[in-house]
Each structure stands twice: as C-alpha cells, then as structure tokens.
Coordinates of C-alpha atoms and ligand atoms in Angstrom, one line a residue:
M16 CA -40.0 -86.8 14.3
A17 CA -39.2 -83.1 14.3
P18 CA -42.8 -82.0 13.9
N19 CA -43.6 -84.0 17.0
I20 CA -41.1 -82.3 19.1
L21 CA -42.4 -79.0 18.1
V22 CA -46.0 -79.6 18.7
L23 CA -46.0 -79.4 22.5
P24 CA -44.1 -76.1 22.8
L25 CA -46.3 -74.6 20.0
L26 CA -49.4 -75.8 21.8
L27 CA -48.1 -74.3 25.1
A28 CA -47.1 -71.0 23.3
F29 CA -50.7 -70.9 22.0
M30 CA -52.1 -71.4 25.5
C31 CA -49.8 -68.6 26.8
F32 CA -51.0 -66.1 24.3
F33 CA -54.6 -67.1 23.9
P34 CA -55.5 -68.2 27.4
F35 CA -59.2 -67.7 26.9
A36 CA -59.5 -69.2 23.5
R37 CA -63.2 -70.0 23.4
P38 CA -64.9 -73.1 22.0
F39 CA -67.4 -71.8 19.5
T40 CA -68.6 -74.9 17.5
V41 CA -69.9 -78.1 18.7
I42 CA -67.8 -80.8 17.0
M43 CA -69.8 -84.0 16.6
S44 CA -68.5 -87.3 15.7
D45 CA -70.8 -89.7 14.2
S46 CA -69.8 -93.1 15.2
G47 CA -68.3 -95.1 12.4
V48 CA -68.8 -92.7 9.6
P49 CA -66.2 -89.9 9.8
S50 CA -63.3 -92.3 9.9
A51 CA -64.0 -92.4 6.2
L52 CA -63.8 -88.7 6.0
V53 CA -60.5 -88.2 7.7
D54 CA -57.1 -89.7 7.1
G55 CA -57.1 -92.9 9.2
P56 CA -56.5 -96.5 9.1
Q57 CA -58.8 -98.0 6.4
T58 CA -60.7 -101.0 7.8
G59 CA -61.8 -104.3 6.2
F60 CA -59.0 -104.8 3.8
S61 CA -56.3 -107.4 4.0
M62 CA -53.8 -107.8 1.3
N63 CA -53.0 -111.5 2.0
K64 CA -56.5 -112.8 1.6
D65 CA -56.4 -115.6 -0.9
G66 CA -58.6 -115.2 -4.0
A67 CA -59.7 -111.7 -3.1
R68 CA -60.7 -109.5 -6.0
T69 CA -62.6 -106.5 -6.7
D70 CA -66.1 -106.6 -8.3
V71 CA -65.4 -105.9 -12.0
H72 CA -68.4 -103.6 -12.7
E73 CA -67.5 -101.5 -9.7
Q74 CA -64.0 -101.3 -10.9
E75 CA -65.1 -99.9 -14.3
A76 CA -67.4 -97.4 -12.5
V77 CA -64.5 -96.3 -10.4
Y78 CA -62.4 -95.7 -13.5
D79 CA -65.3 -93.6 -15.0
I80 CA -65.6 -91.6 -11.8
M81 CA -61.8 -90.9 -11.6
R82 CA -61.6 -89.9 -15.2
A83 CA -64.5 -87.5 -14.6
T84 CA -62.6 -85.7 -11.9
G85 CA -59.4 -85.5 -13.9
N86 CA -57.7 -88.4 -12.1
D87 CA -56.9 -90.5 -15.1
W88 CA -53.9 -92.1 -13.4
A89 CA -56.3 -94.3 -11.6
T90 CA -57.2 -96.3 -14.7
D91 CA -53.6 -97.8 -14.7
I92 CA -54.3 -99.4 -11.4
P93 CA -55.3 -103.0 -12.1
D94 CA -57.2 -103.4 -8.9
V95 CA -58.6 -100.2 -7.4
C96 CA -59.3 -101.9 -4.1
R97 CA -55.8 -103.4 -3.9
G98 CA -53.8 -100.6 -5.1
R99 CA -56.1 -98.3 -3.1
W100 CA -55.3 -94.7 -2.6
H101 CA -56.5 -92.4 0.3
G102 CA -60.1 -91.7 -0.6
I103 CA -61.3 -95.1 -1.6
E104 CA -62.4 -97.8 0.8
C105 CA -63.5 -101.3 0.0
L106 CA -65.0 -104.1 2.1
P107 CA -65.3 -107.9 1.0
D108 CA -68.5 -109.7 0.9
K109 CA -68.8 -113.4 2.1
N110 CA -67.5 -114.6 -1.3
N111 CA -64.3 -112.5 -0.8
I112 CA -65.3 -110.1 -3.5
Y113 CA -64.4 -106.5 -2.7
H114 CA -66.9 -103.7 -3.0
V115 CA -66.4 -100.0 -3.0
V116 CA -68.0 -98.5 0.1
S117 CA -66.5 -95.0 0.3
L118 CA -65.2 -92.5 -2.2
S119 CA -63.8 -89.0 -1.3
F120 CA -62.2 -86.2 -3.3
G121 CA -60.6 -82.9 -2.5
A122 CA -57.7 -81.6 -0.4
L123 CA -59.3 -81.4 3.0
S124 CA -56.1 -80.6 4.9
D125 CA -52.5 -80.9 4.4
D126 CA -52.3 -84.5 5.7
T127 CA -55.5 -85.8 4.1
A128 CA -54.6 -86.5 0.6
F129 CA -57.8 -87.4 -1.2
P130 CA -57.4 -87.2 -4.9
T131 CA -58.1 -83.5 -5.9
C132 CA -60.4 -82.7 -8.9
D133 CA -59.4 -80.7 -11.9
P134 CA -61.6 -77.7 -11.0
T135 CA -62.1 -76.6 -14.6
K136 CA -63.6 -79.6 -16.1
S137 CA -64.6 -82.1 -13.4
Y138 CA -68.1 -83.5 -13.1
V139 CA -69.9 -86.3 -11.2
S140 CA -70.0 -89.3 -13.3
P141 CA -73.3 -91.1 -13.5
S142 CA -71.3 -94.3 -13.1
I143 CA -71.6 -93.5 -9.4
T144 CA -75.0 -95.3 -9.5
K145 CA -73.1 -98.5 -10.4
L146 CA -71.7 -98.7 -6.9
P147 CA -74.5 -100.4 -5.0
H148 CA -72.5 -100.7 -1.7
L149 CA -71.4 -96.9 -1.6
K150 CA -72.0 -95.7 2.0
T151 CA -69.9 -92.5 1.8
L152 CA -69.6 -90.0 -1.0
F153 CA -67.5 -86.9 -0.3
F154 CA -66.6 -84.1 -2.8
Y155 CA -64.9 -81.0 -1.4
R156 CA -64.0 -78.0 -3.7
C157 CA -64.4 -80.1 -6.8
F158 CA -66.5 -78.4 -9.4
K159 CA -65.9 -74.7 -8.5
Y160 CA -65.0 -73.5 -12.0
N161 CA -67.4 -75.8 -13.8
P162 CA -70.6 -75.0 -11.9
Q163 CA -73.3 -77.6 -12.2
P164 CA -76.5 -78.7 -10.4
I165 CA -76.3 -81.6 -7.9
P166 CA -77.1 -84.6 -10.2
T167 CA -80.6 -86.0 -9.5
F168 CA -79.2 -89.6 -10.1
L169 CA -77.6 -89.4 -6.7
G170 CA -81.0 -90.2 -5.4
R171 CA -80.6 -93.6 -6.8
L172 CA -78.0 -94.4 -4.2
G173 CA -80.9 -94.8 -1.6
P174 CA -80.3 -98.4 -0.7
S175 CA -76.8 -97.8 0.5
L176 CA -75.7 -94.2 1.0
Q177 CA -75.3 -92.9 4.6
T178 CA -73.0 -89.9 4.1
L179 CA -73.3 -87.4 1.4
V180 CA -70.9 -84.4 1.6
L181 CA -70.8 -81.9 -1.3
R182 CA -69.0 -78.9 0.3
E183 CA -67.8 -75.7 -1.4
N184 CA -68.3 -77.3 -4.8
G185 CA -70.1 -74.3 -6.5
H186 CA -73.2 -76.4 -7.2
V187 CA -76.0 -74.3 -8.6
G188 CA -79.8 -74.7 -9.0
P189 CA -82.1 -76.3 -6.4
I190 CA -81.5 -79.1 -4.0
P191 CA -82.9 -82.0 -6.0
T192 CA -86.1 -83.6 -4.5
E193 CA -84.5 -86.9 -5.3
L194 CA -82.1 -86.6 -2.4
G195 CA -85.1 -87.5 -0.3
N196 CA -84.8 -91.0 -1.7
L197 CA -81.5 -91.3 0.3
T198 CA -83.6 -92.7 3.3
L199 CA -80.5 -94.3 5.0
L200 CA -78.6 -91.0 5.1
R201 CA -77.2 -89.9 8.4
V202 CA -75.0 -87.0 7.3
L203 CA -76.1 -84.5 4.5
D204 CA -73.7 -81.7 4.0
L205 CA -74.2 -79.3 1.2
H206 CA -72.3 -76.3 2.8
K207 CA -71.2 -73.4 0.7
N208 CA -72.5 -73.9 -2.7
N209 CA -74.9 -71.5 -4.8
L210 CA -78.0 -73.6 -4.2
N211 CA -81.2 -71.8 -4.7
G212 CA -84.9 -72.4 -4.3
S213 CA -86.6 -73.9 -1.3
I214 CA -85.5 -76.7 1.1
P215 CA -87.3 -79.7 -0.3
F216 CA -90.0 -81.2 1.8
S217 CA -88.8 -84.6 0.6
L218 CA -85.8 -84.5 2.9
G219 CA -88.4 -85.3 5.7
K220 CA -88.3 -88.8 4.4
I221 CA -84.7 -89.2 5.7
T222 CA -85.8 -90.1 9.3
G223 CA -82.2 -91.3 10.3
L224 CA -80.5 -88.0 9.7
K225 CA -78.2 -86.9 12.4
S226 CA -76.6 -83.9 10.8
L227 CA -78.0 -81.6 8.2
D228 CA -75.9 -78.7 7.0
L229 CA -77.2 -76.5 4.2
S230 CA -75.5 -73.4 5.4
S231 CA -73.9 -70.6 3.1
N232 CA -76.2 -71.1 0.0
K233 CA -78.9 -69.0 -1.4
L234 CA -82.0 -71.0 -0.3
T235 CA -85.2 -69.1 -0.1
N236 CA -88.8 -69.5 1.2
S237 CA -89.6 -70.8 4.6
I238 CA -88.1 -73.6 6.6
P239 CA -90.4 -76.7 6.0
G240 CA -92.1 -78.2 9.0
L241 CA -89.9 -81.3 9.1
S242 CA -89.3 -83.4 12.1
F243 CA -86.1 -85.5 12.3
P244 CA -86.4 -87.8 15.3
I245 CA -82.6 -88.3 15.8
L246 CA -81.2 -85.1 14.4
N247 CA -78.2 -83.7 16.4
I248 CA -77.0 -80.9 14.2
L249 CA -79.0 -78.5 12.1
D250 CA -77.2 -75.7 10.3
L251 CA -79.3 -73.5 7.9
S252 CA -77.3 -70.3 8.4
Q253 CA -76.2 -67.8 5.8
N254 CA -79.2 -68.3 3.4
L255 CA -82.2 -66.2 2.3
L256 CA -84.8 -68.0 4.4
V257 CA -87.9 -66.2 5.5
G258 CA -90.9 -67.0 7.7
S259 CA -90.9 -68.2 11.2
I260 CA -89.2 -71.2 13.0
P261 CA -91.5 -74.2 12.5
T262 CA -92.9 -75.5 15.7
S263 CA -92.1 -79.0 14.6
L264 CA -88.5 -78.2 15.4
G265 CA -89.4 -78.9 19.0
T266 CA -89.9 -82.6 18.1
C267 CA -86.4 -83.0 17.0
Q268 CA -85.5 -83.8 20.6
P269 CA -81.9 -84.8 20.5
L270 CA -80.8 -81.5 18.7
I271 CA -77.4 -80.3 20.1
K272 CA -76.7 -77.5 17.7
I273 CA -79.0 -75.1 15.9
D274 CA -77.7 -72.4 13.6
F275 CA -80.2 -70.2 11.7
S276 CA -77.9 -67.1 11.8
H277 CA -77.9 -64.6 8.8
N278 CA -81.3 -65.3 7.3
R279 CA -84.5 -63.3 7.1
L280 CA -86.6 -65.2 9.6
T281 CA -89.3 -63.4 11.5
G282 CA -91.9 -64.0 14.3
S283 CA -91.1 -65.0 17.9
I284 CA -89.0 -67.8 18.9
P285 CA -91.4 -70.7 19.5
D286 CA -92.0 -72.1 22.9
S287 CA -91.7 -75.6 21.6
I288 CA -87.9 -75.0 21.7
N289 CA -88.0 -75.9 25.5
N290 CA -88.5 -79.5 24.5
L291 CA -84.9 -79.5 23.2
K292 CA -83.3 -80.5 26.5
D293 CA -80.0 -81.6 25.0
L294 CA -79.5 -78.4 23.2
M295 CA -75.9 -76.9 23.7
F296 CA -75.6 -74.2 21.0
I297 CA -78.2 -72.1 19.4
D298 CA -77.3 -69.1 17.0
L299 CA -80.3 -67.1 15.7
S300 CA -78.3 -63.9 15.0
Y301 CA -78.9 -61.5 12.3
N302 CA -82.5 -62.2 11.5
H303 CA -85.7 -60.3 12.0
F304 CA -87.1 -62.1 15.1
S305 CA -89.4 -60.1 17.3
G306 CA -90.1 -60.0 21.0
P307 CA -90.9 -60.8 23.6
F308 CA -87.6 -62.2 25.0
P309 CA -88.0 -66.0 24.6
K310 CA -88.8 -67.1 28.1
S311 CA -89.0 -70.8 27.1
L312 CA -85.2 -70.8 26.8
R313 CA -85.2 -70.9 30.6
S314 CA -85.5 -74.8 30.7
L315 CA -82.4 -75.4 28.4
T316 CA -80.2 -76.7 31.1
C317 CA -77.5 -78.0 28.7
L318 CA -77.2 -74.8 26.8
Q319 CA -73.7 -73.5 26.5
T320 CA -73.9 -70.9 23.8
L321 CA -76.9 -68.5 23.1
I322 CA -76.5 -65.9 20.3
L323 CA -79.4 -63.7 19.4
K324 CA -77.4 -60.6 18.3
G325 CA -78.8 -58.4 15.6
N326 CA -82.4 -59.1 16.0
P327 CA -84.3 -55.9 16.6
M328 CA -86.6 -57.4 19.1
G329 CA -88.7 -54.3 19.4
S330 CA -88.3 -52.5 22.8
T331 CA -88.2 -55.7 24.9
T332 CA -86.7 -56.3 28.3
I333 CA -84.7 -59.2 29.5
P334 CA -86.8 -61.1 32.2
N335 CA -84.8 -61.4 35.4
D336 CA -85.5 -65.1 35.8
V337 CA -84.8 -66.2 32.2
F338 CA -81.4 -67.5 32.9
D339 CA -82.2 -69.3 36.0
G340 CA -82.2 -72.7 34.5
M341 CA -79.2 -72.1 32.1
K342 CA -76.5 -73.2 34.6
G343 CA -74.2 -74.3 31.8
L344 CA -74.1 -71.2 29.8
M345 CA -70.7 -70.1 28.7
I346 CA -71.3 -67.7 25.8
L347 CA -74.2 -65.2 25.8
I348 CA -74.4 -62.6 22.9
L349 CA -77.4 -60.2 23.0
S350 CA -75.8 -57.2 21.2
S351 CA -77.9 -54.8 19.1
M352 CA -81.3 -56.2 20.0
N353 CA -83.0 -53.0 21.0
L354 CA -83.1 -54.2 24.5
H355 CA -84.6 -51.9 27.3
G356 CA -84.6 -51.8 31.1
Q357 CA -82.1 -53.3 33.4
V358 CA -79.4 -55.8 33.2
P359 CA -80.7 -58.9 35.0
E360 CA -79.0 -59.7 38.3
S361 CA -79.4 -63.4 37.4
L362 CA -76.6 -63.1 34.8
G363 CA -74.2 -62.7 37.6
K364 CA -75.1 -66.1 38.9
L365 CA -74.0 -68.1 35.9
P366 CA -70.9 -69.8 37.2
N367 CA -69.5 -70.8 33.9
L368 CA -70.1 -67.6 31.9
R369 CA -67.0 -66.7 29.8
V370 CA -68.2 -64.3 27.2
L371 CA -71.0 -61.7 27.7
H372 CA -72.0 -59.2 25.1
L373 CA -74.9 -56.7 25.9
D374 CA -73.5 -53.9 23.8
G375 CA -75.5 -51.6 21.5
N376 CA -78.8 -51.8 23.4
H377 CA -80.7 -49.2 25.6
L378 CA -80.1 -50.9 28.9
N379 CA -80.3 -48.5 31.8
G380 CA -79.7 -48.7 35.6
T381 CA -76.6 -50.0 37.2
I382 CA -74.4 -53.1 36.5
P383 CA -75.6 -55.7 39.0
L384 CA -73.3 -56.2 42.0
T385 CA -73.4 -60.0 41.2
F386 CA -71.1 -59.3 38.2
K387 CA -68.2 -59.4 40.6
D388 CA -68.8 -63.1 41.1
L389 CA -68.3 -64.0 37.4
K390 CA -64.9 -65.5 38.1
N391 CA -64.7 -67.2 34.7
L392 CA -65.6 -64.1 32.6
S393 CA -63.0 -63.3 29.9
E394 CA -64.8 -61.0 27.7
L395 CA -67.5 -58.4 28.8
R396 CA -69.1 -55.9 26.5
L397 CA -71.5 -53.4 28.0
N398 CA -70.6 -50.4 25.7
D399 CA -73.2 -48.3 23.9
N400 CA -75.9 -48.5 26.4
R401 CA -77.4 -46.2 29.0
L402 CA -75.9 -47.6 32.2
T403 CA -75.2 -45.6 35.1
G404 CA -73.6 -45.8 38.5
S405 CA -70.3 -47.3 39.7
V406 CA -68.7 -50.4 38.2
P407 CA -69.0 -53.3 40.7
F408 CA -65.6 -54.9 40.0
G409 CA -62.0 -54.0 40.4
R410 CA -58.4 -54.6 39.4
E411 CA -58.5 -58.4 39.1
M412 CA -61.4 -58.5 36.6
V413 CA -59.9 -55.6 34.6
W414 CA -56.6 -57.4 34.2
R415 CA -58.3 -60.7 33.4
M416 CA -60.2 -59.2 30.5
R417 CA -58.0 -56.2 29.6
R418 CA -59.1 -55.1 26.0
K419 CA -62.0 -57.5 26.1
L420 CA -63.7 -55.3 28.7
M421 CA -65.8 -52.6 26.9
L422 CA -67.6 -50.0 28.9
N423 CA -67.5 -46.9 26.7
N424 CA -70.5 -44.8 25.6
N425 CA -72.7 -45.2 28.6
S426 CA -74.3 -42.1 29.9
G427 CA -73.4 -42.4 33.6
L428 CA -71.0 -45.2 34.2
C429 CA -68.0 -44.5 36.5
Y430 CA -65.6 -46.1 39.1
D431 CA -65.4 -45.6 42.8
S432 CA -62.3 -43.9 44.1
N433 CA -62.3 -46.5 47.0
S434 CA -62.4 -49.5 44.6
D435 CA -59.2 -50.9 43.1
F436 CA -60.6 -50.4 39.5
E437 CA -58.2 -47.6 38.7
D438 CA -55.2 -49.9 39.7
G439 CA -56.2 -52.1 36.7
L440 CA -55.8 -49.2 34.4
D441 CA -52.6 -48.7 32.3
A442 CA -51.6 -47.0 29.1
S443 CA -53.0 -49.7 26.8
T444 CA -56.5 -49.6 28.4
D445 CA -59.0 -46.7 28.2
F446 CA -62.5 -47.8 29.2
G447 CA -64.0 -44.4 28.5
I448 CA -65.3 -43.9 32.1
G449 CA -64.2 -41.6 34.8
L450 CA -64.1 -41.3 38.6
C451 CA -67.5 -41.2 40.2
D452 CA -68.4 -37.8 41.5
T453 CA -67.8 -37.9 45.3
T454 CA -68.4 -34.4 46.1
R455 CA -72.0 -34.9 47.1
S456 CA -71.4 -38.1 49.2
G457 CA -67.9 -37.0 50.2
S458 CA -67.5 -38.6 53.5
A459 CA -64.5 -38.3 55.9
R460 CA -63.4 -41.7 54.9
T461 CA -63.3 -40.9 51.1
V462 CA -61.5 -37.7 51.6
L463 CA -58.9 -39.4 53.8
H464 CA -58.5 -42.2 51.4
L465 CA -57.9 -39.7 48.5
S466 CA -55.7 -37.4 50.4
N467 CA -53.1 -39.8 51.8
S468 CA -53.6 -43.6 51.5
M469 CA -54.5 -43.7 47.9
P470 CA -51.4 -42.6 46.1
M471 CA -49.3 -44.8 48.3
T472 CA -51.4 -47.9 47.9
T473 CA -51.7 -47.3 44.1
N474 CA -47.9 -47.2 43.7
V475 CA -47.3 -50.2 45.9
S476 CA -50.0 -52.5 44.6
Y477 CA -49.1 -51.6 41.0
A478 CA -45.5 -52.4 41.5
A479 CA -46.3 -55.6 43.2
A480 CA -48.9 -56.6 40.8
V481 CA -47.0 -56.2 37.6
P482 CA -44.9 -59.2 38.2
V483 CA -47.9 -61.2 39.1
R484 CA -49.5 -60.4 35.8
L485 CA -46.3 -61.1 33.8
F486 CA -45.6 -64.3 35.7
P487 CA -47.9 -66.7 33.8
S488 CA -46.5 -65.5 30.4
A489 CA -42.9 -65.7 31.6
L490 CA -43.4 -69.1 33.0
C491 CA -45.0 -70.2 29.8
M492 CA -42.2 -68.7 27.6
L493 CA -39.7 -70.5 29.9
L494 CA -41.4 -73.8 29.4
V495 CA -41.4 -73.3 25.7
L496 CA -37.8 -72.5 25.6
I497 CA -36.9 -75.6 27.8
L498 CA -38.9 -77.8 25.6
L499 CA -37.3 -76.4 22.4
L500 CA -33.8 -76.9 23.7
Ligands
NAG615 C1 -87.0 -90.7 -6.0 O1 -87.6 -89.4 -5.8 C2 -88.4 -88.9 -6.9 C3 -88.9 -87.5 -6.5 O2 -88.9 -87.3 -5.1 C4 -89.5 -89.9 -7.1 O3 -90.4 -89.4 -8.1 C5 -89.0 -91.3 -7.6 O4 -90.0 -92.2 -7.6 C6 -88.0 -91.6 -6.5 N1 -87.4 -92.9 -6.9 C7 -87.1 -94.0 -6.2 C8 -86.4 -95.1 -6.9 O5 -87.6 -94.1 -5.1
NAG616 C1 -81.6 -70.5 -9.4 O1 -80.4 -69.9 -10.0 C2 -80.5 -70.0 -11.5 C3 -79.1 -69.6 -11.9 O2 -78.1 -70.2 -11.4 C4 -81.7 -69.3 -12.0 O3 -81.6 -69.6 -13.5 C5 -82.9 -69.8 -11.5 O4 -84.0 -69.1 -11.9 C6 -82.8 -69.7 -9.9 N1 -84.0 -70.3 -9.3 C7 -84.7 -69.8 -8.3 C8 -85.9 -70.5 -7.8 O5 -84.3 -68.7 -7.7
NAG617 C1 -65.0 -71.8 36.1 O1 -64.6 -72.8 35.4 C2 -63.8 -73.8 35.9 C3 -63.3 -74.8 34.9 O2 -62.9 -74.1 33.8 C4 -64.9 -74.6 36.8 O3 -64.2 -75.6 37.5 C5 -65.5 -73.7 37.7 O4 -66.5 -74.3 38.5 C6 -66.2 -72.5 37.0 N1 -66.8 -71.6 37.9 C7 -66.2 -70.7 38.8 C8 -67.1 -69.8 39.6 O5 -65.0 -70.7 39.0
NAG618 C1 -85.0 -47.5 32.3 O1 -85.7 -47.4 31.1 C2 -87.1 -47.8 31.4 C3 -87.8 -47.7 30.0 O2 -87.1 -48.2 29.0 C4 -87.7 -46.7 32.3 O3 -89.1 -47.1 32.5 C5 -87.0 -46.7 33.6 O4 -87.6 -45.7 34.4 C6 -85.5 -46.5 33.4 N1 -84.9 -46.6 34.6 C7 -83.8 -45.8 35.1 C8 -83.3 -46.2 36.3 O5 -83.5 -44.8 34.3
NAG619 C1 -73.7 -44.7 21.9 O1 -74.6 -45.8 22.0 C2 -75.9 -45.6 21.4 C3 -76.7 -46.8 21.6 O2 -77.1 -46.9 23.0 C4 -75.7 -45.4 19.9 O3 -76.9 -45.1 19.3 C5 -74.7 -44.2 19.6 O4 -74.4 -44.1 18.3 C6 -73.5 -44.4 20.4 N1 -72.5 -43.2 20.3 C7 -71.3 -43.4 19.9 C8 -70.6 -42.0 19.8 O5 -70.9 -44.4 19.4

C-alpha cells in the first residue's frame, strides 16, 4: 500500500526536476512473447483441473536444468508445473498433460524473481533439448564467472523456440551457426557477452525474426547481407564490425530501430535506406562512415532520432533540403563530423525538434533566423564551430534550455543589445559570447535604447520574470507535498 501512495508524488517530483527527460530508446512489445519475460500473470494453468499432470520426461529435464544452475531446491518439488515458481510456464495439451513452454533465469529487476544462477558453476544443461514444447528460454547474468560458449545443442530447439535471450552471461567464442536452425525464432538477444568471430550467415534462415540484438560483443568482419522480411529492431552496436552497410538492409522494410553505433563501419550510408519508411530510430555514431551527407534520409518521414555523431564525413556540407521530409524528427545529433558550410535553415522548420547537437564541426555563417521558431527545443549545442553574427533568439529560449544551450568557441557569435537575450543570463549561465559590436551600425535607436530604456527594462523584466521561472517548480513541489501529506 505505502509504495503506491508514494509513486505519484515521486513521479511528479521527477517531472518537476527533469521536465525535458527525453525518450531515447524505442521500446517494442512483441505481442504475446514478453509476458513470459516479465513478472505477470501466468496463463494456461488451472490448479483445479482434474487429472492434470506434468510430462514426466520434461519434469526430469527441468530438474537437470535447475541443478545445473545451482537451484537444487527445485528437485524437491513433486510437480514442477503445479508448484511452479516465477520463471517456469507450462501449458496443457488436449490430454491434459502439462508441458514446459518457458524457462527464465536471473534477477531481471527487484520485482521479477526468476531463479538466479550460481554464477561460479552454472552451465546450460543439455537436458534443455528434452523440452520439445519450449517457446521461451531466458538466461540473464547466469554464467559470468564460468565463461562458456553458447551451446550448439540449442539449435535443436528449432521446432518450438520463439524467444532466445542470453543477456550478459559472459558467453565466449563464436555465435554457433546452429542457431540458424531456430527458424521459428522471433526474438534473438545475445547482448553484452564476449562473443567473437563473424555474424553467421545461417541467421538469415530465421525469416520470422522481429528483434535481433547482438550488441556489446566482440563480433568482427562485415555485416552479412541478410534480409529479414519482418524485422523491427536491429542492434549490432558496440562490436568490432567493419565494411559497409549491406544494401540488403533496405529490404527489411518494417525496421523501426537500427543501431550500428560504436563499430568500425566504412563507406557511405546506402540510398536503399530510404525504403525503410517505418524507421523511427537510427544511430550510426562512432564509425568511419564517409560523405556525402546521406540525402536518402530525406524520405524517412517517421524518423524521430538520427544520430551520426563521430563519423569524420570528410569536409561535407549539410544539404539544405535534407530535413524537409523528416517532420517527426525529435533528436538530431551531428557532432564532430567535420561538417563545413552553413547551418541549414530547414532545421528551424522541424516542429518537434527537442535535441539538436551540431557542435565540434566547422560550420560557418549565422544561426538561421528560423531557430527562434523551435518552440520544443530543450537542448541546443552549437559550440566549437565558426559561427558568426547575432544569436536569433532571446530570453525565453535561454531560460528554457539554460545549461543545455551551448554556444562557446565560435569565432564571431554575439547577441544584440536590443534583443532580450541578455535578460536570460544569470550567474549560473555563461555562454561565452558577448554583446555584438554596435559602433559601426550605431543608430540613434540603439543609442537611445542603451542609454536610458535598457537598464530600466532589464531590471523590471528580470524581477517580473524570476517568479515566472520559479512558478512551475514551486507548484510542482506544492503538489508533491500535498500528496505526501
Ligand atoms: C543445424 O545446423 C547445422 C549447421 O548450420 C547443420 O549442419 C545441421 O544439419 C542442422 N540441424 C538440423 C536438425 O537442422
Ligand atoms: C575468440 O576468442 C577466443 C578466446 O575466448 C579465442 O581463442 C579465439 O581465437 C577467438 N576467435 C576469433 C575468431 O577471434
Ligand atoms: C511541440 O510538442 C507538442 C507536444 O509535446 C506538440 O503538440 C506541438 O505540436 C509541438 N510543436 C510546437 C511547435 O509546439
Ligand atoms: C564558409 O566556409 C566555406 C568553406 O568551408 C566557404 O566557402 C564560405 O565562404 C564560408 N562562408 C562564410 C560566410 O565564411
Ligand atoms: C574550438 O573549436 C574547434 C573546432 O571548431 C576546436 O578544434 C578547438 O579545439 C576548440 N577550441 C577550444 C579552446 O576548445
């Protein structure tokens, strides 16, 4: 009871202090499958069914598997499907015999109490192949201190297995080609092991795959030219992959998320990517991709996040029309890409843009006037460029972003004395830019403004504006207090 009462105020408090918390990952739910992975009501089992019993061979297999993970207690349970624990799921067949359909291990979260593995001596028991109805197999942080290869016998689960998750288990050696025999698989997740060697071509046989996560391993060689017709999520980030992006990627049309970041990929970004009309998230950061700037991205109307940071594209410019189609774009990260030329005006016309990083390039010219229309922008980095001229936005935008506005180390960036940019400054913000030089264009109006109206308006608006800025936080705090009492 008490935890529920606390949740709402905590949530509110979080929203007060992190009002622009940004969504960064696409969370996919694969209908039917993940219910087995998270703590939820287990389906298909009824305690009062007459004559129900568990398949004896499967029961013995489960005992073996539990012993191999250091969970010997399970062998005292006379019927594993009846005295079930979180982490085992069974379903009856038409003769009312129960079969094991899901096994999960590892402390996924505080409220998901799958049996944990003894990390020093656990292994995957070959008895797993004696579970012919197994649809889901999930091992999380299980064999870390007893590193072992992924057993090839898992490939024998082909006729039934739909979800295979071996996350953070310390597995070594290559991804067994035998995994390609798991042709019914929808989810294959081998995240954060020490797997090396190539991505096996045999995985291309798994045509029903919806999510493939091989991230944070030591996989080498190039990405094989596989095409998965219904793949939604492809994560190969944090490996040692080389070569270019295969053009066959464009045939995986329902892709929603692609993450190839932190590899050693080269070449240009293939035009075939424009076939991926559903794409919402693409991260190709920290590779060795070369220019020109991928114009084909223009037709990706669903794209919300584009991250190309840390690819030295080779003195390329950003085409002005490249963002025209990307009306859904919320996060755009183009830092440290050796970009030259101007900041495209079209960026200011992306109504949903929340995060924009263009820092560490060689961009010159002025910040486009359209930037003042970016009403949803909460983070803007333009630092370490060669931008000049006056900043086209004022107090409101400065306060909205505060320390998430970065303008320093630009050769000629400044703010106009007749803008209200300066009103946004306080002791905690130093953008490293000064007042524009008005001596040359010093009109009568500017002089007047500077000499009498300016100090007055500054004081008045600052005093009036402070409560406005504090108001949302104060209101939030009040709500939190009321709810707590
Ligand atoms: C499983 O895969 C291996 C290698 O990919 C293959 O040699 C073997 O015949 C396959 N076994 C079955 C039962 O399909
Ligand atoms: C993979 O790593 C193992 C050590 O864990 C090493 O013996 C083997 O040579 C490596 N294979 C490749 C292809 O790098
Ligand atoms: C900003 O975001 C809100 C929702 O968060 C959306 O309704 C609005 O259209 C967006 N654009 C502008 C310019 O406010
Ligand atoms: C900006 O840089 C490009 C080359 O990178 C140059 O051709 C152009 O003249 C520069 N423009 C300004 C306004 O400095
Ligand atoms: C300023 O930015 C340039 C890149 O445009 C960078 O090379 C340089 O190191 C930066 N200077 C400082 C002092 O950070």
